[in-house]
Amino acid sequence: MHRLDRIESDENAHMEASRAMLDRAGHLFAVWDGKPARGYGGTADVVAETRTQRIPVTVIWPEGASRDQAA
């Protein structure tokens, strides 16, 4: 088990947790509507970080999602 040294559940904590997850991942499956993150650490940020780390990403599009974004 891995725990972060965070007390509050804020945007920075969410992104830090996502990076910790990506450090252990070989592939990311993201349910994403293709829209920008509504705050730092949202799905768009995690998908972008995954691509930066060159980890394969599979985007699962929810019904009604726009595919305008580069996913």
PDB file of N, CA, C and O in Angstrom:
ATOM      1  N   MET A   1       0.845  -1.166   0.000  1.00  0.00           N
ATOM      2  CA  MET A   1       0.000   0.000   0.000  1.00  0.00           C
ATOM      3  C   MET A   1       0.896   1.238   0.000  1.00  0.00           C
ATOM      4  O   MET A   1       1.944   1.267   0.623  1.00  0.00           O
ATOM      5  N   HIS A   2       0.446   2.246  -0.713  1.00  0.00           N
ATOM      6  CA  HIS A   2       1.183   3.502  -0.784  1.00  0.00           C
ATOM      7  C   HIS A   2       0.293   4.628  -0.271  1.00  0.00           C
ATOM      8  O   HIS A   2      -0.855   4.741  -0.675  1.00  0.00           O
ATOM      9  N   ARG A   3       0.831   5.417   0.627  1.00  0.00           N
ATOM     10  CA  ARG A   3       0.081   6.562   1.154  1.00  0.00           C
ATOM     11  C   ARG A   3       0.862   7.830   0.880  1.00  0.00           C
ATOM     12  O   ARG A   3       2.077   7.855   1.014  1.00  0.00           O
ATOM     13  N   LEU A   4       0.136   8.886   0.541  1.00  0.00           N
ATOM     14  CA  LEU A   4       0.742  10.185   0.330  1.00  0.00           C
ATOM     15  C   LEU A   4       0.697  10.979   1.626  1.00  0.00           C
ATOM     16  O   LEU A   4      -0.153  10.742   2.476  1.00  0.00           O
ATOM     17  N   ASP A   5       1.584  11.908   1.732  1.00  0.00           N
ATOM     18  CA  ASP A   5       1.650  12.770   2.909  1.00  0.00           C
ATOM     19  C   ASP A   5       0.715  13.959   2.754  1.00  0.00           C
ATOM     20  O   ASP A   5       1.141  15.103   2.810  1.00  0.00           O
ATOM     21  N   ARG A   6      -0.547  13.710   2.555  1.00  0.00           N
ATOM     22  CA  ARG A   6      -1.531  14.769   2.357  1.00  0.00           C
ATOM     23  C   ARG A   6      -2.615  14.663   3.412  1.00  0.00           C
ATOM     24  O   ARG A   6      -3.038  13.579   3.764  1.00  0.00           O
ATOM     25  N   ILE A   7      -3.060  15.813   3.873  1.00  0.00           N
ATOM     26  CA  ILE A   7      -4.154  15.846   4.839  1.00  0.00           C
ATOM     27  C   ILE A   7      -5.444  16.264   4.136  1.00  0.00           C
ATOM     28  O   ILE A   7      -6.492  15.672   4.331  1.00  0.00           O
ATOM     29  N   GLU A   8      -5.345  17.293   3.277  1.00  0.00           N
ATOM     30  CA  GLU A   8      -6.533  17.798   2.594  1.00  0.00           C
ATOM     31  C   GLU A   8      -6.681  17.196   1.205  1.00  0.00           C
ATOM     32  O   GLU A   8      -5.700  16.914   0.523  1.00  0.00           O
ATOM     33  N   SER A   9      -7.917  17.013   0.796  1.00  0.00           N
ATOM     34  CA  SER A   9      -8.241  16.509  -0.540  1.00  0.00           C
ATOM     35  C   SER A   9      -8.458  17.715  -1.458  1.00  0.00           C
ATOM     36  O   SER A   9      -9.576  18.148  -1.690  1.00  0.00           O
ATOM     37  N   ASP A  10      -7.338  18.264  -1.960  1.00  0.00           N
ATOM     38  CA  ASP A  10      -7.427  19.407  -2.861  1.00  0.00           C
ATOM     39  C   ASP A  10      -6.885  19.027  -4.236  1.00  0.00           C
ATOM     40  O   ASP A  10      -6.487  17.884  -4.469  1.00  0.00           O
ATOM     41  N   GLU A  11      -6.880  19.970  -5.158  1.00  0.00           N
ATOM     42  CA  GLU A  11      -6.449  19.692  -6.532  1.00  0.00           C
ATOM     43  C   GLU A  11      -5.023  19.152  -6.598  1.00  0.00           C
ATOM     44  O   GLU A  11      -4.740  18.223  -7.349  1.00  0.00           O
ATOM     45  N   ASN A  12      -4.123  19.737  -5.832  1.00  0.00           N
ATOM     46  CA  ASN A  12      -2.735  19.274  -5.834  1.00  0.00           C
ATOM     47  C   ASN A  12      -2.621  17.849  -5.314  1.00  0.00           C
ATOM     48  O   ASN A  12      -1.843  17.046  -5.836  1.00  0.00           O
ATOM     49  N   ALA A  13      -3.392  17.522  -4.301  1.00  0.00           N
ATOM     50  CA  ALA A  13      -3.381  16.163  -3.761  1.00  0.00           C
ATOM     51  C   ALA A  13      -3.909  15.173  -4.791  1.00  0.00           C
ATOM     52  O   ALA A  13      -3.376  14.075  -4.938  1.00  0.00           O
ATOM     53  N   HIS A  14      -4.942  15.570  -5.532  1.00  0.00           N
ATOM     54  CA  HIS A  14      -5.514  14.687  -6.552  1.00  0.00           C
ATOM     55  C   HIS A  14      -4.494  14.401  -7.648  1.00  0.00           C
ATOM     56  O   HIS A  14      -4.326  13.247  -8.064  1.00  0.00           O
ATOM     57  N   MET A  15      -3.774  15.443  -8.101  1.00  0.00           N
ATOM     58  CA  MET A  15      -2.787  15.241  -9.154  1.00  0.00           C
ATOM     59  C   MET A  15      -1.600  14.438  -8.635  1.00  0.00           C
ATOM     60  O   MET A  15      -1.070  13.574  -9.344  1.00  0.00           O
ATOM     61  N   GLU A  16      -1.196  14.687  -7.415  1.00  0.00           N
ATOM     62  CA  GLU A  16      -0.099  13.912  -6.823  1.00  0.00           C
ATOM     63  C   GLU A  16      -0.477  12.433  -6.725  1.00  0.00           C
ATOM     64  O   GLU A  16       0.331  11.546  -7.022  1.00  0.00           O
ATOM     65  N   ALA A  17      -1.716  12.163  -6.336  1.00  0.00           N
ATOM     66  CA  ALA A  17      -2.185  10.778  -6.253  1.00  0.00           C
ATOM     67  C   ALA A  17      -2.215  10.136  -7.646  1.00  0.00           C
ATOM     68  O   ALA A  17      -1.831   8.975  -7.814  1.00  0.00           O
ATOM     69  N   SER A  18      -2.631  10.895  -8.631  1.00  0.00           N
ATOM     70  CA  SER A  18      -2.644  10.369  -9.997  1.00  0.00           C
ATOM     71  C   SER A  18      -1.236  10.052 -10.481  1.00  0.00           C
ATOM     72  O   SER A  18      -0.996   9.019 -11.109  1.00  0.00           O
ATOM     73  N   ARG A  19      -0.279  10.932 -10.189  1.00  0.00           N
ATOM     74  CA  ARG A  19       1.113  10.667 -10.575  1.00  0.00           C
ATOM     75  C   ARG A  19       1.659   9.426  -9.869  1.00  0.00           C
ATOM     76  O   ARG A  19       2.382   8.629 -10.466  1.00  0.00           O
ATOM     77  N   ALA A  20       1.312   9.258  -8.605  1.00  0.00           N
ATOM     78  CA  ALA A  20       1.743   8.064  -7.868  1.00  0.00           C
ATOM     79  C   ALA A  20       1.155   6.814  -8.502  1.00  0.00           C
ATOM     80  O   ALA A  20       1.827   5.786  -8.624  1.00  0.00           O
ATOM     81  N   MET A  21      -0.099   6.899  -8.932  1.00  0.00           N
ATOM     82  CA  MET A  21      -0.733   5.774  -9.616  1.00  0.00           C
ATOM     83  C   MET A  21      -0.013   5.489 -10.936  1.00  0.00           C
ATOM     84  O   MET A  21       0.288   4.342 -11.252  1.00  0.00           O
ATOM     85  N   LEU A  22       0.283   6.531 -11.695  1.00  0.00           N
ATOM     86  CA  LEU A  22       0.942   6.359 -12.984  1.00  0.00           C
ATOM     87  C   LEU A  22       2.342   5.778 -12.837  1.00  0.00           C
ATOM     88  O   LEU A  22       2.813   5.052 -13.721  1.00  0.00           O
ATOM     89  N   ASP A  23       3.009   6.074 -11.728  1.00  0.00           N
ATOM     90  CA  ASP A  23       4.337   5.499 -11.476  1.00  0.00           C
ATOM     91  C   ASP A  23       4.272   3.976 -11.404  1.00  0.00           C
ATOM     92  O   ASP A  23       5.282   3.304 -11.587  1.00  0.00           O
ATOM     93  N   ARG A  24       3.089   3.444 -11.130  1.00  0.00           N
ATOM     94  CA  ARG A  24       2.919   2.001 -10.968  1.00  0.00           C
ATOM     95  C   ARG A  24       2.134   1.366 -12.115  1.00  0.00           C
ATOM     96  O   ARG A  24       1.881   0.173 -12.107  1.00  0.00           O
ATOM     97  N   ALA A  25       1.759   2.182 -13.103  1.00  0.00           N
ATOM     98  CA  ALA A  25       0.868   1.713 -14.174  1.00  0.00           C
ATOM     99  C   ALA A  25       1.640   1.396 -15.452  1.00  0.00           C
ATOM    100  O   ALA A  25       2.620   2.039 -15.776  1.00  0.00           O
ATOM    101  N   GLY A  26       1.134   0.407 -16.165  1.00  0.00           N
ATOM    102  CA  GLY A  26       1.665   0.092 -17.476  1.00  0.00           C
ATOM    103  C   GLY A  26       0.717   0.528 -18.580  1.00  0.00           C
ATOM    104  O   GLY A  26       1.080   0.557 -19.755  1.00  0.00           O
ATOM    105  N   HIS A  27      -0.512   0.901 -18.192  1.00  0.00           N
ATOM    106  CA  HIS A  27      -1.535   1.314 -19.148  1.00  0.00           C
ATOM    107  C   HIS A  27      -2.618   2.046 -18.360  1.00  0.00           C
ATOM    108  O   HIS A  27      -2.927   1.662 -17.230  1.00  0.00           O
ATOM    109  N   LEU A  28      -3.181   3.112 -18.937  1.00  0.00           N
ATOM    110  CA  LEU A  28      -4.273   3.840 -18.294  1.00  0.00           C
ATOM    111  C   LEU A  28      -5.536   3.676 -19.127  1.00  0.00           C
ATOM    112  O   LEU A  28      -5.519   3.870 -20.343  1.00  0.00           O
ATOM    113  N   PHE A  29      -6.626   3.291 -18.477  1.00  0.00           N
ATOM    114  CA  PHE A  29      -7.950   3.290 -19.070  1.00  0.00           C
ATOM    115  C   PHE A  29      -8.688   4.474 -18.449  1.00  0.00           C
ATOM    116  O   PHE A  29      -8.901   4.493 -17.230  1.00  0.00           O
ATOM    117  N   ALA A  30      -9.041   5.461 -19.263  1.00  0.00           N
ATOM    118  CA  ALA A  30      -9.652   6.687 -18.745  1.00  0.00           C
ATOM    119  C   ALA A  30     -11.056   6.851 -19.305  1.00  0.00           C
ATOM    120  O   ALA A  30     -11.245   6.887 -20.520  1.00  0.00           O
ATOM    121  N   VAL A  31     -12.037   6.955 -18.434  1.00  0.00           N
ATOM    122  CA  VAL A  31     -13.388   7.316 -18.849  1.00  0.00           C
ATOM    123  C   VAL A  31     -13.392   8.844 -18.879  1.00  0.00           C
ATOM    124  O   VAL A  31     -13.290   9.499 -17.845  1.00  0.00           O
ATOM    125  N   TRP A  32     -13.449   9.383 -20.106  1.00  0.00           N
ATOM    126  CA  TRP A  32     -13.228  10.818 -20.277  1.00  0.00           C
ATOM    127  C   TRP A  32     -14.138  11.353 -21.361  1.00  0.00           C
ATOM    128  O   TRP A  32     -14.279  10.747 -22.417  1.00  0.00           O
ATOM    129  N   ASP A  33     -14.731  12.507 -21.129  1.00  0.00           N
ATOM    130  CA  ASP A  33     -15.627  13.119 -22.103  1.00  0.00           C
ATOM    131  C   ASP A  33     -14.885  13.986 -23.111  1.00  0.00           C
ATOM    132  O   ASP A  33     -15.500  14.607 -23.968  1.00  0.00           O
ATOM    133  N   GLY A  34     -13.567  14.054 -23.026  1.00  0.00           N
ATOM    134  CA  GLY A  34     -12.781  14.824 -23.975  1.00  0.00           C
ATOM    135  C   GLY A  34     -12.692  16.302 -23.657  1.00  0.00           C
ATOM    136  O   GLY A  34     -12.047  17.061 -24.368  1.00  0.00           O
ATOM    137  N   LYS A  35     -13.305  16.720 -22.583  1.00  0.00           N
ATOM    138  CA  LYS A  35     -13.303  18.139 -22.218  1.00  0.00           C
ATOM    139  C   LYS A  35     -12.118  18.464 -21.313  1.00  0.00           C
ATOM    140  O   LYS A  35     -11.588  17.590 -20.634  1.00  0.00           O
ATOM    141  N   PRO A  36     -11.714  19.743 -21.282  1.00  0.00           N
ATOM    142  CA  PRO A  36     -10.637  20.144 -20.371  1.00  0.00           C
ATOM    143  C   PRO A  36     -11.024  19.873 -18.916  1.00  0.00           C
ATOM    144  O   PRO A  36     -12.214  19.819 -18.574  1.00  0.00           O
ATOM    145  N   ALA A  37     -10.015  19.717 -18.092  1.00  0.00           N
ATOM    146  CA  ALA A  37     -10.253  19.503 -16.665  1.00  0.00           C
ATOM    147  C   ALA A  37     -10.970  20.719 -16.081  1.00  0.00           C
ATOM    148  O   ALA A  37     -10.699  21.854 -16.468  1.00  0.00           O
ATOM    149  N   ARG A  38     -11.882  20.480 -15.150  1.00  0.00           N
ATOM    150  CA  ARG A  38     -12.582  21.584 -14.478  1.00  0.00           C
ATOM    151  C   ARG A  38     -11.748  22.160 -13.349  1.00  0.00           C
ATOM    152  O   ARG A  38     -12.086  23.169 -12.776  1.00  0.00           O
ATOM    153  N   GLY A  39     -10.672  21.489 -13.025  1.00  0.00           N
ATOM    154  CA  GLY A  39      -9.733  21.943 -12.004  1.00  0.00           C
ATOM    155  C   GLY A  39      -8.472  21.115 -12.149  1.00  0.00           C
ATOM    156  O   GLY A  39      -8.488  20.049 -12.770  1.00  0.00           O
ATOM    157  N   TYR A  40      -7.377  21.616 -11.631  1.00  0.00           N
ATOM    158  CA  TYR A  40      -6.104  20.916 -11.741  1.00  0.00           C
ATOM    159  C   TYR A  40      -6.241  19.501 -11.163  1.00  0.00           C
ATOM    160  O   TYR A  40      -6.795  19.316 -10.091  1.00  0.00           O
ATOM    161  N   GLY A  41      -5.756  18.531 -11.919  1.00  0.00           N
ATOM    162  CA  GLY A  41      -5.828  17.146 -11.466  1.00  0.00           C
ATOM    163  C   GLY A  41      -7.016  16.392 -12.012  1.00  0.00           C
ATOM    164  O   GLY A  41      -7.235  15.236 -11.665  1.00  0.00           O
ATOM    165  N   GLY A  42      -7.773  17.020 -12.911  1.00  0.00           N
ATOM    166  CA  GLY A  42      -8.911  16.359 -13.520  1.00  0.00           C
ATOM    167  C   GLY A  42      -8.469  15.345 -14.569  1.00  0.00           C
ATOM    168  O   GLY A  42      -7.277  15.182 -14.861  1.00  0.00           O
ATOM    169  N   THR A  43      -9.430  14.674 -15.157  1.00  0.00           N
ATOM    170  CA  THR A  43      -9.132  13.604 -16.101  1.00  0.00           C
ATOM    171  C   THR A  43      -8.255  14.073 -17.256  1.00  0.00           C
ATOM    172  O   THR A  43      -7.307  13.386 -17.652  1.00  0.00           O
ATOM    173  N   ALA A  44      -8.527  15.255 -17.811  1.00  0.00           N
ATOM    174  CA  ALA A  44      -7.718  15.767 -18.922  1.00  0.00           C
ATOM    175  C   ALA A  44      -6.258  15.915 -18.503  1.00  0.00           C
ATOM    176  O   ALA A  44      -5.344  15.589 -19.274  1.00  0.00           O
ATOM    177  N   ASP A  45      -6.013  16.394 -17.293  1.00  0.00           N
ATOM    178  CA  ASP A  45      -4.643  16.546 -16.798  1.00  0.00           C
ATOM    179  C   ASP A  45      -3.965  15.192 -16.619  1.00  0.00           C
ATOM    180  O   ASP A  45      -2.784  15.036 -16.927  1.00  0.00           O
ATOM    181  N   VAL A  46      -4.705  14.220 -16.133  1.00  0.00           N
ATOM    182  CA  VAL A  46      -4.132  12.890 -15.910  1.00  0.00           C
ATOM    183  C   VAL A  46      -3.815  12.221 -17.246  1.00  0.00           C
ATOM    184  O   VAL A  46      -2.748  11.629 -17.414  1.00  0.00           O
ATOM    185  N   VAL A  47      -4.711  12.359 -18.229  1.00  0.00           N
ATOM    186  CA  VAL A  47      -4.446  11.795 -19.553  1.00  0.00           C
ATOM    187  C   VAL A  47      -3.212  12.461 -20.164  1.00  0.00           C
ATOM    188  O   VAL A  47      -2.332  11.792 -20.713  1.00  0.00           O
ATOM    189  N   ALA A  48      -3.105  13.779 -20.042  1.00  0.00           N
ATOM    190  CA  ALA A  48      -1.936  14.498 -20.575  1.00  0.00           C
ATOM    191  C   ALA A  48      -0.652  14.033 -19.887  1.00  0.00           C
ATOM    192  O   ALA A  48       0.374  13.812 -20.542  1.00  0.00           O
ATOM    193  N   GLU A  49      -0.686  13.886 -18.583  1.00  0.00           N
ATOM    194  CA  GLU A  49       0.485  13.421 -17.833  1.00  0.00           C
ATOM    195  C   GLU A  49       0.865  12.008 -18.253  1.00  0.00           C
ATOM    196  O   GLU A  49       2.046  11.683 -18.388  1.00  0.00           O
ATOM    197  N   THR A  50      -0.133  11.172 -18.474  1.00  0.00           N
ATOM    198  CA  THR A  50       0.117   9.799 -18.908  1.00  0.00           C
ATOM    199  C   THR A  50       0.851   9.798 -20.242  1.00  0.00           C
ATOM    200  O   THR A  50       1.823   9.063 -20.432  1.00  0.00           O
ATOM    201  N   ARG A  51       0.403  10.635 -21.143  1.00  0.00           N
ATOM    202  CA  ARG A  51       1.053  10.731 -22.454  1.00  0.00           C
ATOM    203  C   ARG A  51       2.460  11.286 -22.332  1.00  0.00           C
ATOM    204  O   ARG A  51       3.368  10.843 -23.041  1.00  0.00           O
ATOM    205  N   THR A  52       2.665  12.240 -21.431  1.00  0.00           N
ATOM    206  CA  THR A  52       4.008  12.788 -21.196  1.00  0.00           C
ATOM    207  C   THR A  52       4.961  11.685 -20.746  1.00  0.00           C
ATOM    208  O   THR A  52       6.118  11.654 -21.156  1.00  0.00           O
ATOM    209  N   GLN A  53       4.447  10.793 -19.913  1.00  0.00           N
ATOM    210  CA  GLN A  53       5.264   9.679 -19.416  1.00  0.00           C
ATOM    211  C   GLN A  53       5.322   8.518 -20.415  1.00  0.00           C
ATOM    212  O   GLN A  53       5.945   7.494 -20.140  1.00  0.00           O
ATOM    213  N   ARG A  54       4.663   8.682 -21.561  1.00  0.00           N
ATOM    214  CA  ARG A  54       4.635   7.665 -22.627  1.00  0.00           C
ATOM    215  C   ARG A  54       4.053   6.326 -22.159  1.00  0.00           C
ATOM    216  O   ARG A  54       4.524   5.257 -22.527  1.00  0.00           O
ATOM    217  N   ILE A  55       3.040   6.433 -21.327  1.00  0.00           N
ATOM    218  CA  ILE A  55       2.287   5.263 -20.884  1.00  0.00           C
ATOM    219  C   ILE A  55       1.086   5.151 -21.825  1.00  0.00           C
ATOM    220  O   ILE A  55       0.423   6.150 -22.102  1.00  0.00           O
ATOM    221  N   PRO A  56       0.809   3.965 -22.352  1.00  0.00           N
ATOM    222  CA  PRO A  56      -0.352   3.815 -23.239  1.00  0.00           C
ATOM    223  C   PRO A  56      -1.653   4.216 -22.536  1.00  0.00           C
ATOM    224  O   PRO A  56      -1.832   3.954 -21.348  1.00  0.00           O
ATOM    225  N   VAL A  57      -2.530   4.860 -23.313  1.00  0.00           N
ATOM    226  CA  VAL A  57      -3.820   5.329 -22.798  1.00  0.00           C
ATOM    227  C   VAL A  57      -4.930   4.807 -23.705  1.00  0.00           C
ATOM    228  O   VAL A  57      -4.840   4.927 -24.921  1.00  0.00           O
ATOM    229  N   THR A  58      -5.969   4.252 -23.100  1.00  0.00           N
ATOM    230  CA  THR A  58      -7.191   3.920 -23.812  1.00  0.00           C
ATOM    231  C   THR A  58      -8.291   4.789 -23.225  1.00  0.00           C
ATOM    232  O   THR A  58      -8.543   4.745 -22.019  1.00  0.00           O
ATOM    233  N   VAL A  59      -8.913   5.616 -24.088  1.00  0.00           N
ATOM    234  CA  VAL A  59     -10.001   6.477 -23.629  1.00  0.00           C
ATOM    235  C   VAL A  59     -11.313   5.755 -23.885  1.00  0.00           C
ATOM    236  O   VAL A  59     -11.574   5.279 -24.992  1.00  0.00           O
ATOM    237  N   ILE A  60     -12.116   5.663 -22.853  1.00  0.00           N
ATOM    238  CA  ILE A  60     -13.449   5.077 -22.933  1.00  0.00           C
ATOM    239  C   ILE A  60     -14.417   6.256 -22.937  1.00  0.00           C
ATOM    240  O   ILE A  60     -14.492   7.009 -21.970  1.00  0.00           O
ATOM    241  N   TRP A  61     -15.090   6.427 -24.060  1.00  0.00           N
ATOM    242  CA  TRP A  61     -15.964   7.581 -24.243  1.00  0.00           C
ATOM    243  C   TRP A  61     -17.350   7.301 -23.674  1.00  0.00           C
ATOM    244  O   TRP A  61     -18.019   6.379 -24.118  1.00  0.00           O
ATOM    245  N   PRO A  62     -17.803   8.113 -22.708  1.00  0.00           N
ATOM    246  CA  PRO A  62     -19.172   7.936 -22.227  1.00  0.00           C
ATOM    247  C   PRO A  62     -20.168   8.368 -23.302  1.00  0.00           C
ATOM    248  O   PRO A  62     -19.859   9.179 -24.167  1.00  0.00           O
ATOM    249  N   GLU A  63     -21.353   7.815 -23.242  1.00  0.00           N
ATOM    250  CA  GLU A  63     -22.392   8.160 -24.197  1.00  0.00           C
ATOM    251  C   GLU A  63     -22.619   9.673 -24.187  1.00  0.00           C
ATOM    252  O   GLU A  63     -22.704  10.299 -23.135  1.00  0.00           O
ATOM    253  N   GLY A  64     -22.684  10.271 -25.391  1.00  0.00           N
ATOM    254  CA  GLY A  64     -22.933  11.697 -25.515  1.00  0.00           C
ATOM    255  C   GLY A  64     -21.697  12.560 -25.441  1.00  0.00           C
ATOM    256  O   GLY A  64     -21.775  13.773 -25.545  1.00  0.00           O
ATOM    257  N   ALA A  65     -20.526  11.961 -25.290  1.00  0.00           N
ATOM    258  CA  ALA A  65     -19.280  12.729 -25.176  1.00  0.00           C
ATOM    259  C   ALA A  65     -18.881  13.279 -26.540  1.00  0.00           C
ATOM    260  O   ALA A  65     -19.123  12.676 -27.579  1.00  0.00           O
ATOM    261  N   SER A  66     -18.267  14.441 -26.523  1.00  0.00           N
ATOM    262  CA  SER A  66     -17.754  15.065 -27.731  1.00  0.00           C
ATOM    263  C   SER A  66     -16.366  14.512 -28.024  1.00  0.00           C
ATOM    264  O   SER A  66     -15.551  14.358 -27.127  1.00  0.00           O
ATOM    265  N   ARG A  67     -16.106  14.221 -29.284  1.00  0.00           N
ATOM    266  CA  ARG A  67     -14.795  13.706 -29.664  1.00  0.00           C
ATOM    267  C   ARG A  67     -13.988  14.762 -30.406  1.00  0.00           C
ATOM    268  O   ARG A  67     -13.177  14.459 -31.254  1.00  0.00           O
ATOM    269  N   ASP A  68     -14.228  16.052 -30.078  1.00  0.00           N
ATOM    270  CA  ASP A  68     -13.503  17.144 -30.703  1.00  0.00           C
ATOM    271  C   ASP A  68     -12.061  17.206 -30.219  1.00  0.00           C
ATOM    272  O   ASP A  68     -11.174  17.601 -30.949  1.00  0.00           O
ATOM    273  N   GLN A  69     -11.836  16.850 -28.968  1.00  0.00           N
ATOM    274  CA  GLN A  69     -10.525  16.950 -28.340  1.00  0.00           C
ATOM    275  C   GLN A  69      -9.622  15.834 -28.834  1.00  0.00           C
ATOM    276  O   GLN A  69     -10.073  14.772 -29.227  1.00  0.00           O
ATOM    277  N   ALA A  70      -8.311  16.080 -28.779  1.00  0.00           N
ATOM    278  CA  ALA A  70      -7.330  15.041 -29.139  1.00  0.00           C
ATOM    279  C   ALA A  70      -7.287  14.027 -28.014  1.00  0.00           C
ATOM    280  O   ALA A  70      -6.750  14.292 -26.954  1.00  0.00           O
ATOM    281  N   ALA A  71      -7.913  12.924 -28.208  1.00  0.00           N
ATOM    282  CA  ALA A  71      -7.932  11.888 -27.179  1.00  0.00           C
ATOM    283  C   ALA A  71      -7.263  10.707 -27.737  1.00  0.00           C
ATOM    284  O   ALA A  71      -6.644   9.902 -27.451  1.00  0.00           O
TER     285      ALA A  71
END
